[in-house]
Coordinates of C-alpha atoms in Angstrom, one line a residue:
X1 CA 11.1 8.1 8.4
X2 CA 9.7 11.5 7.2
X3 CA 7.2 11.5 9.8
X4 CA 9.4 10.9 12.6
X5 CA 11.5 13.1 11.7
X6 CA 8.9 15.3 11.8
X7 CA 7.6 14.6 15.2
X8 CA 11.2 15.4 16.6
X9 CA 11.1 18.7 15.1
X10 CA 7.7 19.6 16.3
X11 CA 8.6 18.7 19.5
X12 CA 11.5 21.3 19.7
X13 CA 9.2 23.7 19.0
X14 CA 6.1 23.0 20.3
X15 CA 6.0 26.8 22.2
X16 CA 6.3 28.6 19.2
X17 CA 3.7 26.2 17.4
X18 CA 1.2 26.5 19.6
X19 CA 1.2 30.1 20.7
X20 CA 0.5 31.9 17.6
X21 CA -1.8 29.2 15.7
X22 CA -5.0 31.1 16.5
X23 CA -3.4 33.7 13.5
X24 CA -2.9 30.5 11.3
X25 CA -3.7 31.4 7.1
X26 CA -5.7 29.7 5.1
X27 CA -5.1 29.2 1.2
X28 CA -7.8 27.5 -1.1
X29 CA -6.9 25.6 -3.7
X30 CA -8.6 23.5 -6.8
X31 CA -6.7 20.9 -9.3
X32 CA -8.0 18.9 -12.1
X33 CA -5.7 15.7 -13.1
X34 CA -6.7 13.9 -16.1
X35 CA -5.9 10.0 -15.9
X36 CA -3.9 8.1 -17.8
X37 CA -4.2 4.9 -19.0
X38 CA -2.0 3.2 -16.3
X39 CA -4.3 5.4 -13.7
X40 CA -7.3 4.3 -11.4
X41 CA -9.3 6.6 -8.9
X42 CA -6.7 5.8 -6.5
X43 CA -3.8 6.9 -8.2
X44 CA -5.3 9.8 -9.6
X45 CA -6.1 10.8 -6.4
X46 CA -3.0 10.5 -5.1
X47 CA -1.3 12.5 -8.0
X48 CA -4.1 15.2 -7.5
X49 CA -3.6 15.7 -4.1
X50 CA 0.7 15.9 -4.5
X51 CA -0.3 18.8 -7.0
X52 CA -2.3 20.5 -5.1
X53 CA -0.1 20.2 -2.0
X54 CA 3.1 21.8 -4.3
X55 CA 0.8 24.6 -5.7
X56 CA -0.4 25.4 -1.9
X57 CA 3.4 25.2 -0.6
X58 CA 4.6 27.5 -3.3
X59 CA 2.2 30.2 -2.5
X60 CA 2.9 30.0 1.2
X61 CA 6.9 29.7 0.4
X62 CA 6.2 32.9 -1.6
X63 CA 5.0 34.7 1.5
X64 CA 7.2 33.3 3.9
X65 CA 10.3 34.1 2.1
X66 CA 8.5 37.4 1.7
X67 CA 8.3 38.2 5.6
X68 CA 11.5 36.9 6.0
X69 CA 13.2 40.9 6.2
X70 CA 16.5 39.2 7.4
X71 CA 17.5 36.0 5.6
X72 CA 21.5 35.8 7.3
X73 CA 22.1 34.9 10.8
X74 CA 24.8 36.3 13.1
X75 CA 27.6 34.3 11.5
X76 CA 26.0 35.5 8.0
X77 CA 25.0 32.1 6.7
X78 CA 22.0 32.3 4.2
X79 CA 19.3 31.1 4.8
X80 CA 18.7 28.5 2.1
X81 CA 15.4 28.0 0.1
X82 CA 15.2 24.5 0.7
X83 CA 15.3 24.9 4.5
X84 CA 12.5 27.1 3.9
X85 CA 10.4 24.6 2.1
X86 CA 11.4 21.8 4.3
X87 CA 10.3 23.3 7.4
X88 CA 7.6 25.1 5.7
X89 CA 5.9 21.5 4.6
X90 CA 6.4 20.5 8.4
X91 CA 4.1 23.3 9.7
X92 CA 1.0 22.8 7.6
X93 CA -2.0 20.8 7.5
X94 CA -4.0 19.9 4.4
X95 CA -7.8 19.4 4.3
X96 CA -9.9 18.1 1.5
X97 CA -12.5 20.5 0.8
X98 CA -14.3 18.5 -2.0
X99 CA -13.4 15.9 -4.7
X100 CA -15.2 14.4 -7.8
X101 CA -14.2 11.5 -10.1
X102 CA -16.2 10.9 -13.1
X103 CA -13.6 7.7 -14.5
X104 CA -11.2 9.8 -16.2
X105 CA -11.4 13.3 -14.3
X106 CA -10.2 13.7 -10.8
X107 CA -11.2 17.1 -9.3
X108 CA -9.7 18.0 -6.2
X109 CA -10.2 21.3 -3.8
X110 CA -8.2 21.8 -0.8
X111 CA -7.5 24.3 1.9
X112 CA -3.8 24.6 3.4
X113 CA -3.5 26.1 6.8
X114 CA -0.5 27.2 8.3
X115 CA 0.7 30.2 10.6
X116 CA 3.1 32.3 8.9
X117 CA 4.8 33.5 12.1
X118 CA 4.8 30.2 13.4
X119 CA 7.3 29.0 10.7
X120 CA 9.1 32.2 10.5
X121 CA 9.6 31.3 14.0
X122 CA 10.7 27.7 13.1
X123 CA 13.5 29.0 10.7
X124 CA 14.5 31.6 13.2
X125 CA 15.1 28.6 15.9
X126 CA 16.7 25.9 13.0
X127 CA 19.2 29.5 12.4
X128 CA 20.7 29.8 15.8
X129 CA 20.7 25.5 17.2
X130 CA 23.7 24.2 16.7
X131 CA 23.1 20.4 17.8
X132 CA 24.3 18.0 15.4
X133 CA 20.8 16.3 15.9
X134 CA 18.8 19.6 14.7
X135 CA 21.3 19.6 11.8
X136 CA 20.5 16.0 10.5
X137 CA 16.9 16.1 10.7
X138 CA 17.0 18.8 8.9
X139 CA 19.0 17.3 6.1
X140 CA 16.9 14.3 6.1
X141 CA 13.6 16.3 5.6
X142 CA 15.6 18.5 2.6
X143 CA 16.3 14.7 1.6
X144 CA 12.9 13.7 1.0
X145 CA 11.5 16.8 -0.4
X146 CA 14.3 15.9 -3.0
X147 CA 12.7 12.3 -3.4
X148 CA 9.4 13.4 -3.7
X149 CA 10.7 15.7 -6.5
X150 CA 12.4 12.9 -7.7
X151 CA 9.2 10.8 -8.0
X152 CA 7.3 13.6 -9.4
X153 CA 10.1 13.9 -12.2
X154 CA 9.3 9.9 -12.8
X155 CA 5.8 9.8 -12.6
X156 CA 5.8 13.1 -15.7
X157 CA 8.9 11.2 -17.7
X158 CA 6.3 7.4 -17.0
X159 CA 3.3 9.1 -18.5
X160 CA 5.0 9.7 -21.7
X161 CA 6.2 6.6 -22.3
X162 CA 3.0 4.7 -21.9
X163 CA 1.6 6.8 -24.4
X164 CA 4.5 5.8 -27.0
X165 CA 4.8 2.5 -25.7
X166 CA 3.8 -0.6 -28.3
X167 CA 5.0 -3.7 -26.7
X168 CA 2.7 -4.7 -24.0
X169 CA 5.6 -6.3 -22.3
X170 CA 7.3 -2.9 -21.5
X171 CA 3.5 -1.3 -21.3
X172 CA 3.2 -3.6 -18.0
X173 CA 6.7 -2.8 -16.8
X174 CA 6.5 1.0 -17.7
X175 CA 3.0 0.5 -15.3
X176 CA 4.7 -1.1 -12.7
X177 CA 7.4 1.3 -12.2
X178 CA 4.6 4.1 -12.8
X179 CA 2.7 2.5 -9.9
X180 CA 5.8 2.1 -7.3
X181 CA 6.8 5.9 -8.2
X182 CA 3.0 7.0 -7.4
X183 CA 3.4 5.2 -4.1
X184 CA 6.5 7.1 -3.1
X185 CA 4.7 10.5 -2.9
X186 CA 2.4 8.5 -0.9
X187 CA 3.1 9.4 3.4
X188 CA 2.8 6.2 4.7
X189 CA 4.7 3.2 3.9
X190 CA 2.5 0.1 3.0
X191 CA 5.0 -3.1 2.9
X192 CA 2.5 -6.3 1.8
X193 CA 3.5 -9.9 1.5
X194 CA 1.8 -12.3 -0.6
X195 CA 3.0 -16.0 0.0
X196 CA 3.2 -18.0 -3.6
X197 CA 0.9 -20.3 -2.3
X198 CA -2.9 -21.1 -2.2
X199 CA -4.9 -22.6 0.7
X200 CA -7.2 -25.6 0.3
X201 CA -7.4 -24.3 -3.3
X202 CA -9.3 -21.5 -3.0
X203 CA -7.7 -18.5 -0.9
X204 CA -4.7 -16.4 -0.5
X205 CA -3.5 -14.9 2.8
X206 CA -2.0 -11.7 2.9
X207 CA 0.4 -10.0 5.6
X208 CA 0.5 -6.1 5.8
X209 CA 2.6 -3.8 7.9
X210 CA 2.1 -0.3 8.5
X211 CA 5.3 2.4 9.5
X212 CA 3.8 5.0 11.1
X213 CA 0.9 2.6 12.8
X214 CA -2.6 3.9 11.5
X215 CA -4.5 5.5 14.6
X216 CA -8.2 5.6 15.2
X217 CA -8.2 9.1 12.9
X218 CA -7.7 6.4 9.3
X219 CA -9.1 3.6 7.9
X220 CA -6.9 0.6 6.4
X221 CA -8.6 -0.8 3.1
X222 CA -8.1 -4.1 1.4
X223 CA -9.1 -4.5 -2.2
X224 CA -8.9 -6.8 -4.7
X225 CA -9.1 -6.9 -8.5
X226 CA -10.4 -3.4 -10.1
X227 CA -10.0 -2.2 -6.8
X228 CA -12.9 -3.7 -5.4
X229 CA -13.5 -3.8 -1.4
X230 CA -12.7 -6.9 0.4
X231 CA -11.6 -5.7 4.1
X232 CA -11.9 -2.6 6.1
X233 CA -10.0 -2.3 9.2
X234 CA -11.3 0.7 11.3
X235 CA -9.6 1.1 15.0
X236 CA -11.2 3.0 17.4
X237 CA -10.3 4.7 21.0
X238 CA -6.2 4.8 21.5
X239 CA -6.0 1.2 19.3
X240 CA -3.7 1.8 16.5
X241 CA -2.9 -1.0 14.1
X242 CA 1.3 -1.5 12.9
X243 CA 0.0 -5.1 10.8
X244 CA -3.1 -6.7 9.7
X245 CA -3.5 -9.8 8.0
X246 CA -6.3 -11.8 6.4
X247 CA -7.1 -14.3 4.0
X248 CA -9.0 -13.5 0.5
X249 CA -10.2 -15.4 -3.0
X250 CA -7.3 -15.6 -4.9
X251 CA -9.2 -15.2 -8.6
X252 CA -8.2 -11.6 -8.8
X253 CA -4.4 -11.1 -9.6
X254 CA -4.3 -8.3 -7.7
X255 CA -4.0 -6.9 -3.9
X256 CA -3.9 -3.1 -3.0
X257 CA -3.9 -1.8 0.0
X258 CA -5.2 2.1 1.3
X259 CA -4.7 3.9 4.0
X260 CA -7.3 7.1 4.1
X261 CA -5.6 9.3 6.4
X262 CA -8.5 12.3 8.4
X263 CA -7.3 14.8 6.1
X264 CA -8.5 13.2 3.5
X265 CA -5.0 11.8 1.8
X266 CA -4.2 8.2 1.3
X267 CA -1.4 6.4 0.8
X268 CA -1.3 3.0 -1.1
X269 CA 0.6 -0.1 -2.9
X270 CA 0.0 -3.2 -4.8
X271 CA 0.6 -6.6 -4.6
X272 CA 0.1 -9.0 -6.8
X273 CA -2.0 -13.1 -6.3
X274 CA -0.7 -16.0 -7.5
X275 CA -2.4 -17.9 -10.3
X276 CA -6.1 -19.1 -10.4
X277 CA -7.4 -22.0 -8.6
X278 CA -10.9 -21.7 -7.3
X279 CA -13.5 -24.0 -5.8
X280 CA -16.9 -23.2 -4.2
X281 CA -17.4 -24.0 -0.5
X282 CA -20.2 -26.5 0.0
X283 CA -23.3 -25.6 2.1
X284 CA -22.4 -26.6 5.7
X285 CA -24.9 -28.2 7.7
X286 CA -25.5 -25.4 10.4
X287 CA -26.7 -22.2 9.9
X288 CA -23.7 -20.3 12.0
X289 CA -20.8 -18.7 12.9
X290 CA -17.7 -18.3 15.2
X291 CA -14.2 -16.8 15.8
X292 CA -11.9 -18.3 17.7
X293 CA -9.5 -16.0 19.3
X294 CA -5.6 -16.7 20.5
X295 CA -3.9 -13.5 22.2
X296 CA 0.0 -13.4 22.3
X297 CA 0.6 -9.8 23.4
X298 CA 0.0 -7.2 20.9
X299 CA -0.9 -9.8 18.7
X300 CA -4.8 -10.9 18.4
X301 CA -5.4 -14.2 15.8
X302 CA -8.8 -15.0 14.8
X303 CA -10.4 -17.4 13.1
X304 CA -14.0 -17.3 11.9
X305 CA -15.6 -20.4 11.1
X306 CA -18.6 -20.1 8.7
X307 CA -21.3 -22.7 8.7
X308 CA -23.6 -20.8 6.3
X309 CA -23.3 -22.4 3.1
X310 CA -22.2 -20.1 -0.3
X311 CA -25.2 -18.1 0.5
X312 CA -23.8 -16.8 4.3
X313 CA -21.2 -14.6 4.8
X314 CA -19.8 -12.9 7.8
X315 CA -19.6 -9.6 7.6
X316 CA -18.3 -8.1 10.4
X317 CA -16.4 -8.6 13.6
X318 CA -16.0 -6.0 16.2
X319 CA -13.0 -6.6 18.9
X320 CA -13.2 -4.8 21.9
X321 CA -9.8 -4.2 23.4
X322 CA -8.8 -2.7 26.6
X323 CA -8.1 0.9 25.0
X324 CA -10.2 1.0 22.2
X325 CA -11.6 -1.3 19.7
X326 CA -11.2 -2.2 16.1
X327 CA -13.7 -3.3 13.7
X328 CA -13.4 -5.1 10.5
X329 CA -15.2 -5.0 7.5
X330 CA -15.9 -7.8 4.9
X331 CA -17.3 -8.4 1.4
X332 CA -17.8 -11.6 -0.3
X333 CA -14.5 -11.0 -1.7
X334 CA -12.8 -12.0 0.9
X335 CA -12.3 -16.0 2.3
X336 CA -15.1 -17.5 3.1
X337 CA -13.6 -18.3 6.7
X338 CA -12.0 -15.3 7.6
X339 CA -8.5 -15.6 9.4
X340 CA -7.6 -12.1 10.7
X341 CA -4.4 -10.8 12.7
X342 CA -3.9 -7.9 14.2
X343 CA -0.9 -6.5 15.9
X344 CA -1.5 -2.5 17.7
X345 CA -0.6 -0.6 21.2
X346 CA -2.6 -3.1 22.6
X347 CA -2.0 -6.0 25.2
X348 CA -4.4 -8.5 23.5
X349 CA -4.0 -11.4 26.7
X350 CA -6.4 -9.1 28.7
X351 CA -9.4 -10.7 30.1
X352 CA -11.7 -7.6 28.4
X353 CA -10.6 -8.4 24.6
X354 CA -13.7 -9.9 22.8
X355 CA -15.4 -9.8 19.6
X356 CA -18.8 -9.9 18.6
X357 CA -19.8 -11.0 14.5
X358 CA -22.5 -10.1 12.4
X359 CA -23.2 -12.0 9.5
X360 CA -25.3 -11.4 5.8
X361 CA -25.5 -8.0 6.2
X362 CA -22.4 -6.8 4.2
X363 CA -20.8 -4.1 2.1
X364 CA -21.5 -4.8 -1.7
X365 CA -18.8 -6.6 -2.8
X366 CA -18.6 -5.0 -6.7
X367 CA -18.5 -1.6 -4.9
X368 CA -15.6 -0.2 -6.4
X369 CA -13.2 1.7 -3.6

């Protein structure tokens, strides 16, 4: 929601955007989060990056509000702080400038850029439009910096009571909820569905949809366990991707899926597997492989059928689409007979979608994310 929102106001003010951005500031950052127990690289990451992104805004919000001489309009409203940092946030673009995690330190350094006349501008236009529209996207963005300050509120008052907590019961509860409020500072909503059931005893499929869709500039990754890889979905070109699906070994109890946004944020959440059941594929008796392919629309279906034995695995399949391409990563983690579904921008029925596989030559499968 935030990010539409935020396309529509950008949009309104593309001119003024765009025609000072060559005098755009930059403001250099570092942060050092130490993990809890309930933490991984991934959520420590995540929490770095939010603390970074607050200390950056503040300074800019410090000299925005200070070249802001005139802070009433004609009808002698004020012009509220929170309508300063809610535009402010709107008009500024994060990079990741380096980051090290040793298992328990996360060390982040980022730059903010953002043109101060550019969103002195912005306020100036949000002052005199009247439109109810203007109005409620406005509200709505003051609304989620709220949430995220919520969820930063949650995430403080969660850490505290893992430390005091005994009962391993309300550790695991405490965890979860610690987890859920981590993904809400997260900018990308992750929605996965795990079916209760297991297929032929051995694997697990797994549906994921993505609002905004992830565009060629991310990279979508599936991991299982201790956040080991299992799938990474890479699109190409114009090809974005609103769902992917796939199948994986269901001995790890756990699913999470990543997006790594170009700026070098992700967003994230967890599923988790159902219960262990696991049997070993026998060797086949030829030394191959193949995907079969069904197009409905934006929706591509594929299934690989290994004939390698335990020893083969394929390891990637590249599909070629009309304006773009996506190509899809796999470790041993996931099914041995990959069933992949992808739904984008793309019409999938056109005579020019195919996909090539390479097999054996995979991604370490106990590479941790």
């Amino acid at each position: 929601m935030l990010n539409y929102i935020k396309t529509v106001i950008l949009t309104l003010l593309l001119g003024a955007f765009f025609s000072n951005n060559i005098f755009a500031e930059s403001y250099i950052r570092d942060y050092t989060y130490t993990a809890s127990e309930a933490d991984s690289k991934l959520t420590s990451r995540v929490i770095a990056l939010d603390q970074i992104k607050v200390l950056l805004l503040q300074e800019i919000g410090t000299h925005i509000r200070h070249e802001l001489n005139i802070k009433r309009n004609g009808n002698g409203e004020e012009l509220a702080n929170e309508d300063i940092k809610a535009i402010t946030a709107g008009f500024t673009k994060i990079d990741i400038l380096e980051d090290r995690w040793d298992g328990k330190i996360y060390y982040l350094k980022a730059k903010l850029e953002a043109s101060t006349q550019d969103v002195l501008n912005a306020l100036e236009t949000f002052k005199k439009n009247k439109s109810e529209d203007d109005k409620k996207n406005l509200e709505a963005l003051k609304a989620n910096q709220l949430e995220l300050e919520n969820a930063r509120q949650r995430i403080k008052n969660l850490q505290t009571q893992l430390v005091n907590k005994q009962n391993i019961t309300d550790i695991r509860s405490a965890a979860e909820t610690y987890r859920n409020s981590i993904n809400d500072i997260s900018k990308q909503l992750i929605n996965i569905r795990v079916p209760s059931y297991i297929e032929n005893g051995r694997v697990t499929p797994y549906f994921v949809n993505f609002t905004p869709s992830v565009t060629s500039k991310d990279k979508i990754y599936v991991l299982v366990g201790d956040e080991k890889l299992a799938y990474i979905f890479s699109p190409s070109g114009d090809t974005t991707l609103s769902h992917v699906s796939g199948r994986i070994k269901n001995r790890f109890g756990k699913l999470t899926v990543v997006v790594k946004h170009a700026d070098g944020t992700s967003s994230l959440n967890t599923a988790s597997l159902p219960g262990h059941i696991f049997s070993q594929n026998t060797d086949g008796p030829h030394k191959s492989a193949e995907c079969k392919k069904r197009a409905e629309g934006n929706h591509l279906k594929m299934l690989c059928e290994n004939n390698m034995g335990t020893s083969g695995y394929i390891d990637k399949v590249d599909i070629t689409l009309p304006n773009g391409s996506i190509l899809v990563e796999m470790t041993p983690n996931a099914s041995m007979n990959p069933f992949l579904w992808v739904t984008g921008n793309f019409d999938a029925t056109n005579n020019q979608t195919h996909s090539t596989i390479n097999s054996n030559q995979y991604i370490d499968s106990n590479r941790v994310f």
